[in-house]
Tab-separated table of C-alpha atoms in Angstrom:
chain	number	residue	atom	x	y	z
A	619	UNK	CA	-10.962	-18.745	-20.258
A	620	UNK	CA	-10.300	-18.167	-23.526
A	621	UNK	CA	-6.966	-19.532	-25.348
A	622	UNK	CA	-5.570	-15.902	-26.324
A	623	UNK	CA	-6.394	-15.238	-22.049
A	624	UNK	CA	-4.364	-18.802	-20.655
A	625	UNK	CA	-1.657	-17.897	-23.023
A	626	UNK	CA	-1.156	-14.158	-22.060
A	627	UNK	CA	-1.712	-15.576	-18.300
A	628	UNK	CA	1.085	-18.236	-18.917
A	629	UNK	CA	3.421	-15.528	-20.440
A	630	UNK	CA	2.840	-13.103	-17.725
A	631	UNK	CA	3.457	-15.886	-15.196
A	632	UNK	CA	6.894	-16.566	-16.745
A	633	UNK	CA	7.921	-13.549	-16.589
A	634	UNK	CA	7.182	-13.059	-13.702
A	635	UNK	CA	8.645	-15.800	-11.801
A	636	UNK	CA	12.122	-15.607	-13.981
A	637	UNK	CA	12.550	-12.366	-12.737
A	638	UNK	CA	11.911	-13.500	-9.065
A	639	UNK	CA	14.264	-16.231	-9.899
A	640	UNK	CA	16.995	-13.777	-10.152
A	641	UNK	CA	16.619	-12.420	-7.268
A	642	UNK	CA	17.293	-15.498	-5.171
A	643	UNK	CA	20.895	-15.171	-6.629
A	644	UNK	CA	21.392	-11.071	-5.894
A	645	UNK	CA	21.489	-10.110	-1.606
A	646	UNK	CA	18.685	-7.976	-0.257
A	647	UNK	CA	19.358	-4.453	-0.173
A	648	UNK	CA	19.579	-2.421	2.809
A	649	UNK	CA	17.220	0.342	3.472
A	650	UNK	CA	17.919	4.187	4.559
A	651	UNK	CA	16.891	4.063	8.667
A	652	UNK	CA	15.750	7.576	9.487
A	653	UNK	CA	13.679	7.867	13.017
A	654	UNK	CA	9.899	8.242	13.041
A	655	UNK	CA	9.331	11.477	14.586
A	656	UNK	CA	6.573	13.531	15.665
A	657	UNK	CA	4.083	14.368	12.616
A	658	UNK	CA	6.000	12.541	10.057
A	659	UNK	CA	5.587	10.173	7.486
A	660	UNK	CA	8.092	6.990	7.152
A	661	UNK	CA	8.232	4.656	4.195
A	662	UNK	CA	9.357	1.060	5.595
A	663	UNK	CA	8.261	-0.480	1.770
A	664	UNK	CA	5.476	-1.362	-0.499
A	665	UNK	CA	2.422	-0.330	1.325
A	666	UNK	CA	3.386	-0.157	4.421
A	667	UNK	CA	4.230	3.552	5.973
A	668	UNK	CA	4.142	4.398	9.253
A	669	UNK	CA	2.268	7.994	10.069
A	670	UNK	CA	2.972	9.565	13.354
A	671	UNK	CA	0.166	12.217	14.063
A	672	UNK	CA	0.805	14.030	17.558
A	673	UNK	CA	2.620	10.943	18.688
A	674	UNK	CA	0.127	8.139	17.433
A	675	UNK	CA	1.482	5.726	15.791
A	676	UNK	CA	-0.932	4.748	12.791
A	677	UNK	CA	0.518	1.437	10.433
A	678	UNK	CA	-1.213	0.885	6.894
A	679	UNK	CA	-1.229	-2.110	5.266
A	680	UNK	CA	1.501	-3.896	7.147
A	681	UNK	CA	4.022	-6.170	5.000
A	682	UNK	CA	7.445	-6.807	6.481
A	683	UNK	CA	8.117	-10.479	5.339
A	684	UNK	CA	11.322	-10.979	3.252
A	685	UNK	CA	9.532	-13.370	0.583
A	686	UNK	CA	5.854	-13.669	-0.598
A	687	UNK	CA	5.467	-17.228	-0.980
A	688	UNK	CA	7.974	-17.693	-3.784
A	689	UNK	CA	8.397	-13.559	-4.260
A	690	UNK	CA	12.120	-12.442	-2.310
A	691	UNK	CA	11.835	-8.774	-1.589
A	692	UNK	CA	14.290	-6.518	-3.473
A	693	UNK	CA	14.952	-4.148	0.036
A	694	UNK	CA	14.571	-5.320	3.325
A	695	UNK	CA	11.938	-3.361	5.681
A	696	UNK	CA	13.062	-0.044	7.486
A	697	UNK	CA	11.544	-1.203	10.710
A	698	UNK	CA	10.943	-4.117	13.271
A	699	UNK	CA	6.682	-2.638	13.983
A	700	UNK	CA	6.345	-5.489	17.051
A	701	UNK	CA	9.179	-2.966	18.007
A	702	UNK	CA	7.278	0.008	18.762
A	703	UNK	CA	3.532	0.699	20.472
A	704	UNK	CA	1.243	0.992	17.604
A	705	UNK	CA	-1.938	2.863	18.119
A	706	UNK	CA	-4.107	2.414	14.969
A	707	UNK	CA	-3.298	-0.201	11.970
A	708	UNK	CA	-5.262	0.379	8.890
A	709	UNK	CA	-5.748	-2.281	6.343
A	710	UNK	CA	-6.917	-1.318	2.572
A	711	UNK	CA	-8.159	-4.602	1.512
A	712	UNK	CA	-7.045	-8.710	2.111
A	713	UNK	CA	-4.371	-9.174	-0.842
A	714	UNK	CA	-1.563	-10.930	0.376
A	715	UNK	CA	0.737	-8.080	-0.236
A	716	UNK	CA	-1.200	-5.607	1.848
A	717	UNK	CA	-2.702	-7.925	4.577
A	718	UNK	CA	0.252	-10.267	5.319
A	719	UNK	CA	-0.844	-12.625	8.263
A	720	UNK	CA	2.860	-13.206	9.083
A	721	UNK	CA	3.507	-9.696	9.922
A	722	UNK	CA	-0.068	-9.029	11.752
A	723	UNK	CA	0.932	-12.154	13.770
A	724	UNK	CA	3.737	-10.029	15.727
A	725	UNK	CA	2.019	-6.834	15.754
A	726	UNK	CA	0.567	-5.313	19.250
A	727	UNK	CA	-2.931	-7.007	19.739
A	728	UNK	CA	-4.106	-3.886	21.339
A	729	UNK	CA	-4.033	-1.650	18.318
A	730	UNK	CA	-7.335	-0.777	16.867
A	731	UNK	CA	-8.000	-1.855	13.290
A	732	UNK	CA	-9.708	0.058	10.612
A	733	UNK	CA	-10.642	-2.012	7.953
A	734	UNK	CA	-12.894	-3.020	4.756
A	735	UNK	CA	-16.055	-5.322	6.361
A	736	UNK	CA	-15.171	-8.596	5.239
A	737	UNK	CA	-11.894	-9.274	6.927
A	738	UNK	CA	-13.482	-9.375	10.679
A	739	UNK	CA	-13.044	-13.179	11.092
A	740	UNK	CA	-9.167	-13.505	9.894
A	741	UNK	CA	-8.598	-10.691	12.189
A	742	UNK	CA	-10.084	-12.191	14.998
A	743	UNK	CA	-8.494	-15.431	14.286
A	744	UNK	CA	-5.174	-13.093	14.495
A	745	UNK	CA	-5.605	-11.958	17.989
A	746	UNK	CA	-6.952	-8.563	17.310
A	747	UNK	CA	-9.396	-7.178	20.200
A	748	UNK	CA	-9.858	-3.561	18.486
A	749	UNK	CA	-11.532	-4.274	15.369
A	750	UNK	CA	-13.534	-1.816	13.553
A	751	UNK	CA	-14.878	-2.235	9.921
A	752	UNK	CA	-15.850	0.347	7.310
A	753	UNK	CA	-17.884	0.824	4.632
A	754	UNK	CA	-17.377	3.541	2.377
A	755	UNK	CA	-17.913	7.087	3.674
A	756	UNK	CA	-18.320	5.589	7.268
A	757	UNK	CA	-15.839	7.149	9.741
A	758	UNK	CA	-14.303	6.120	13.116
A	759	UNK	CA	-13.409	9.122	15.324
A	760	UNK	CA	-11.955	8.594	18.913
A	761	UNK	CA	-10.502	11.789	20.735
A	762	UNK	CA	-7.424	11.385	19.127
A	763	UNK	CA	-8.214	10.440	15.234
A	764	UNK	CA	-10.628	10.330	12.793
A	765	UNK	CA	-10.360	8.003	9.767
A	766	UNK	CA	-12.792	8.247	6.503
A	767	UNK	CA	-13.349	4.671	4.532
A	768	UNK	CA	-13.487	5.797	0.748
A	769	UNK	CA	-14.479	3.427	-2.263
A	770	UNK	CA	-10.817	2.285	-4.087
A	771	UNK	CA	-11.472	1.143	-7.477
A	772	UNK	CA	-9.946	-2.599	-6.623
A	773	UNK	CA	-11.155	-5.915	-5.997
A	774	UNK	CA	-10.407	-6.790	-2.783
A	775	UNK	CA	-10.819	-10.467	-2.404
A	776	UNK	CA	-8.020	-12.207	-0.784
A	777	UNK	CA	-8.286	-15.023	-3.603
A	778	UNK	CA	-9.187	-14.713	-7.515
A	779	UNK	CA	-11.968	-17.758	-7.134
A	780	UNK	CA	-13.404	-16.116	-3.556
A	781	UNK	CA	-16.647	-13.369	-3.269
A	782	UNK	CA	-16.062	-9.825	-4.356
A	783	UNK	CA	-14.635	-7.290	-1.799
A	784	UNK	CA	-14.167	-4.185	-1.299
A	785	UNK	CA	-11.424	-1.771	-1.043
A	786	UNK	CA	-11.119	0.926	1.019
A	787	UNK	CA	-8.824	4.369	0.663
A	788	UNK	CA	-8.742	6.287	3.735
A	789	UNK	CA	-8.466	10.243	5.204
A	790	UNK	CA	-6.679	9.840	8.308
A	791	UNK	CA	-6.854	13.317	10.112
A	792	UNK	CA	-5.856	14.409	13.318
A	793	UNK	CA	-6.791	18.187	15.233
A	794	UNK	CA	-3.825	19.838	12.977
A	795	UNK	CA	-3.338	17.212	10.238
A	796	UNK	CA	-4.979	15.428	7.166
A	797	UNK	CA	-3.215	12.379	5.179
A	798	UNK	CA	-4.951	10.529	2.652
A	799	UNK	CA	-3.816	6.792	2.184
A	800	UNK	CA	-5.194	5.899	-1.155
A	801	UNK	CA	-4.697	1.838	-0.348
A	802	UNK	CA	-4.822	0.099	-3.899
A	803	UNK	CA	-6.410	1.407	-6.786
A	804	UNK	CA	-7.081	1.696	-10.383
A	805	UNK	CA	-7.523	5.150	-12.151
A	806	UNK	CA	-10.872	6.996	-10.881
A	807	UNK	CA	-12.777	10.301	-9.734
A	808	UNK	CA	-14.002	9.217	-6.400
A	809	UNK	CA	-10.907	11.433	-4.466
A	810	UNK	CA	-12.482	14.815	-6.721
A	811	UNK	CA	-11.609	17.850	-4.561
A	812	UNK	CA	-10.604	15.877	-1.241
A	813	UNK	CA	-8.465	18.279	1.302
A	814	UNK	CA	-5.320	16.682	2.825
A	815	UNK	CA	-1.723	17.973	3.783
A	816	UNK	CA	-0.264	14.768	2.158
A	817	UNK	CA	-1.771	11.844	-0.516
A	818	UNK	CA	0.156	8.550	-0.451
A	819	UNK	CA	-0.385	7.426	-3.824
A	820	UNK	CA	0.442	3.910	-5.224
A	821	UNK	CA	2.368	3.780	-8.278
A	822	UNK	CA	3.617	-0.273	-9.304
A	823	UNK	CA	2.348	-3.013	-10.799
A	824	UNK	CA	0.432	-1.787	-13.781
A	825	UNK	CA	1.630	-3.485	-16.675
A	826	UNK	CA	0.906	-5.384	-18.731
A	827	UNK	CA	-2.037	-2.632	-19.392
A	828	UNK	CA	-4.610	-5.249	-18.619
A	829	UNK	CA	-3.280	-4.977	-14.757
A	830	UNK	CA	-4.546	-1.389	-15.123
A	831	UNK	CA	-8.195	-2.238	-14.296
A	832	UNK	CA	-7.158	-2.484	-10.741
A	833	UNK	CA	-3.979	-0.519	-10.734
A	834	UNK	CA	-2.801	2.382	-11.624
A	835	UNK	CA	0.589	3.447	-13.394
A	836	UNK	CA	2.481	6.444	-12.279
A	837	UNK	CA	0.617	8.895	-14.716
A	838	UNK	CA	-2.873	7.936	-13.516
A	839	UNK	CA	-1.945	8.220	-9.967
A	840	UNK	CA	-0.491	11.949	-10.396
A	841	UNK	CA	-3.663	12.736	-12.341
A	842	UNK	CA	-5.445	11.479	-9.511
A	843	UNK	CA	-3.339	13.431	-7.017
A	844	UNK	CA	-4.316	16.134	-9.083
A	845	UNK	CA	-7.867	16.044	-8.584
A	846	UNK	CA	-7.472	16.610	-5.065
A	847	UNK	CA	-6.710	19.707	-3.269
A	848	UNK	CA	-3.476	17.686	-1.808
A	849	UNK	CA	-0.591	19.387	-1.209
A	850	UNK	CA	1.696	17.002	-1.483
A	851	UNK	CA	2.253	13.274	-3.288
A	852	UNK	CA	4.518	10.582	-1.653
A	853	UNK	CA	4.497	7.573	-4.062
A	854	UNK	CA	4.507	4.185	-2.707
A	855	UNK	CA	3.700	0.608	-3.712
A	856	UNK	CA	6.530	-0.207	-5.806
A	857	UNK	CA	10.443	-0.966	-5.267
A	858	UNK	CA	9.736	-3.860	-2.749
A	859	UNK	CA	8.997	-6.744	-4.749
A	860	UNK	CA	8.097	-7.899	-7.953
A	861	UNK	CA	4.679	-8.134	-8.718
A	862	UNK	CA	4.009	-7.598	-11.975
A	863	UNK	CA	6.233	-6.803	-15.724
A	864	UNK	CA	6.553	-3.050	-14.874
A	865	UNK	CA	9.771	-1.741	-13.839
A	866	UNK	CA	10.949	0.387	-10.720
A	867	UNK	CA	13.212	2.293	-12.931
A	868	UNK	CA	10.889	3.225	-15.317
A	869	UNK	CA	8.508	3.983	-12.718
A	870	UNK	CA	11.281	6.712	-10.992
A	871	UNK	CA	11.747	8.160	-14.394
A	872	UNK	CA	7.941	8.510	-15.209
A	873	UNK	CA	7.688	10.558	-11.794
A	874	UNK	CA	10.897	12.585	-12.132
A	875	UNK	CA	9.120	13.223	-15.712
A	876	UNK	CA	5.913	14.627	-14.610
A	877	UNK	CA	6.825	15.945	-11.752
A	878	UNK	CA	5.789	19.847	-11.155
A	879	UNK	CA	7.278	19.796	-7.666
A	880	UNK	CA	4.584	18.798	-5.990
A	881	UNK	CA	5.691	14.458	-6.211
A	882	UNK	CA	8.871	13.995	-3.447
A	883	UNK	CA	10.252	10.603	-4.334
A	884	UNK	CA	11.284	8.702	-1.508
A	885	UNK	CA	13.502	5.425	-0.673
A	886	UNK	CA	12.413	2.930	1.951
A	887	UNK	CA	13.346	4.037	5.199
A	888	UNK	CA	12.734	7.552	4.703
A	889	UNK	CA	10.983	10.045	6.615
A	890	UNK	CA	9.231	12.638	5.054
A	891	UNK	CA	8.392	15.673	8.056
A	892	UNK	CA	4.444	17.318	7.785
């Protein structure tokens, strides 16, 4: 690593963890609570939504845990999921922040899991019976669901020092529905033309710039919105915890900005009705 690299890596890490530091000295805020109903989409925070298609109950990416090692989160999560009966969980990739083994500990073990191929043995180790893993454009279909694996432009390792993995975006489509989960990504073309009702785009932790070669910031998630045939955009991935120097603020104003009616912003806890 070079010396103009550690330093920026030091300075980022600072920052970072003063503004964490903060936090420890502020109380959690309280989220909105509005009930999951039929063919819905609720945000509980970060990645984590809950999709309700004809009464299945389909979790992505589920993070509920009030601190990431040393990270507090800034609202706590709309929902209690070892609450309710979930049908399908579907995991993007093995980052801490998206596969939280803390929260998958007190999920149902019965729920089937969609996920990239290289997280079979920590999900076994979990508990999980149901496990099925996708490469990209493979599909698992039962008479319920069908879920498409698509290629995220994200390194998916669980660690910086362990093997490359994949990402995966997903369609998730039912007989009368179509919502595509785009996971984790930076900027690309791969979602050209796609059909969906709804595209549940992520929006944080893209600066500094360099953090843009696997994320991507508001305006390169709307442009990739935009290359779909979505209807709709519900941004996610941001106002749950500090991850990187970019601000939620800023990140609201950038979408009120650009938005041609086609983005609806939504708070944790929200349900958004297909």
């Amino acid at each position: 690593m070079s010396f103009v690299r550690l330093s920026k890596t030091v300075e980022y890490m600072y920052k970072l963890h003063h503004r964490n530091f903060k936090l420890y000295f502020k109380p959690i805020k309280a989220p909105l609570y509005e009930p999951i109903v039929k063919n819905s989409i609720h945000w509980v925070g970060h990645a984590t939504v809950v999709i309700n298609l004809n009464n299945k109950i389909i979790v992505t990416d589920p993070v509920t845990s009030l601190n990431l090692g040393e990270l507090k989160r800034l609202v706590k999560p709309s929902l209690n999921l070892s609450s309710i009966n979930i049908d399908y969980i579907v995991l993007s990739h093995g980052h801490m922040d998206h596969m939280n083994y803390s929260t998958l500990r007190k999920i149902n073990k019965s729920a089937i899991v969609i996920a990239p191929i290289y997280l079979n043995i920590p999900l076994k180790i979990l508990g999980f019976k149901n496990i099925v893993l996708l490469n990209h454009a493979e599909i698992y279909s039962d008479r319920h669901i069908k879920i498409k694996a698509l290629k995220a432009n994200h390194d998916g390792r669980r660690y910086p020092w362990g093997a490359k993995a994949e990402s995966n975006s997903y369609i998730i489509e039912s007989s009368l529905k179509k919502i595509f989960f785009a996971g984790d990504t930076a900027l690309t073309d791969a979602y050209k033309d796609l059909i969906a009702d709804v595209a549940i785009m992520p929006v944080g932790c893209y600066k500094p710039d360099e953090f843009q070669e696997m994320h991507c910031s508001p305006e390169q998630s709307f442009k990739m919105f935009k290359m779909t045939k979505a209807k709709l955009m519900i941004p996610i991935h941001y106002k749950t915890y500090i991850l990187a120097q970019d601000k939620d603020e800023d990140t609201v104003n950038t979408l009120n900005r650009i938005n041609d009616g086609s983005i609806k912003i939504i708070d944790i806890g929200q349900t958004v009705k297909l």
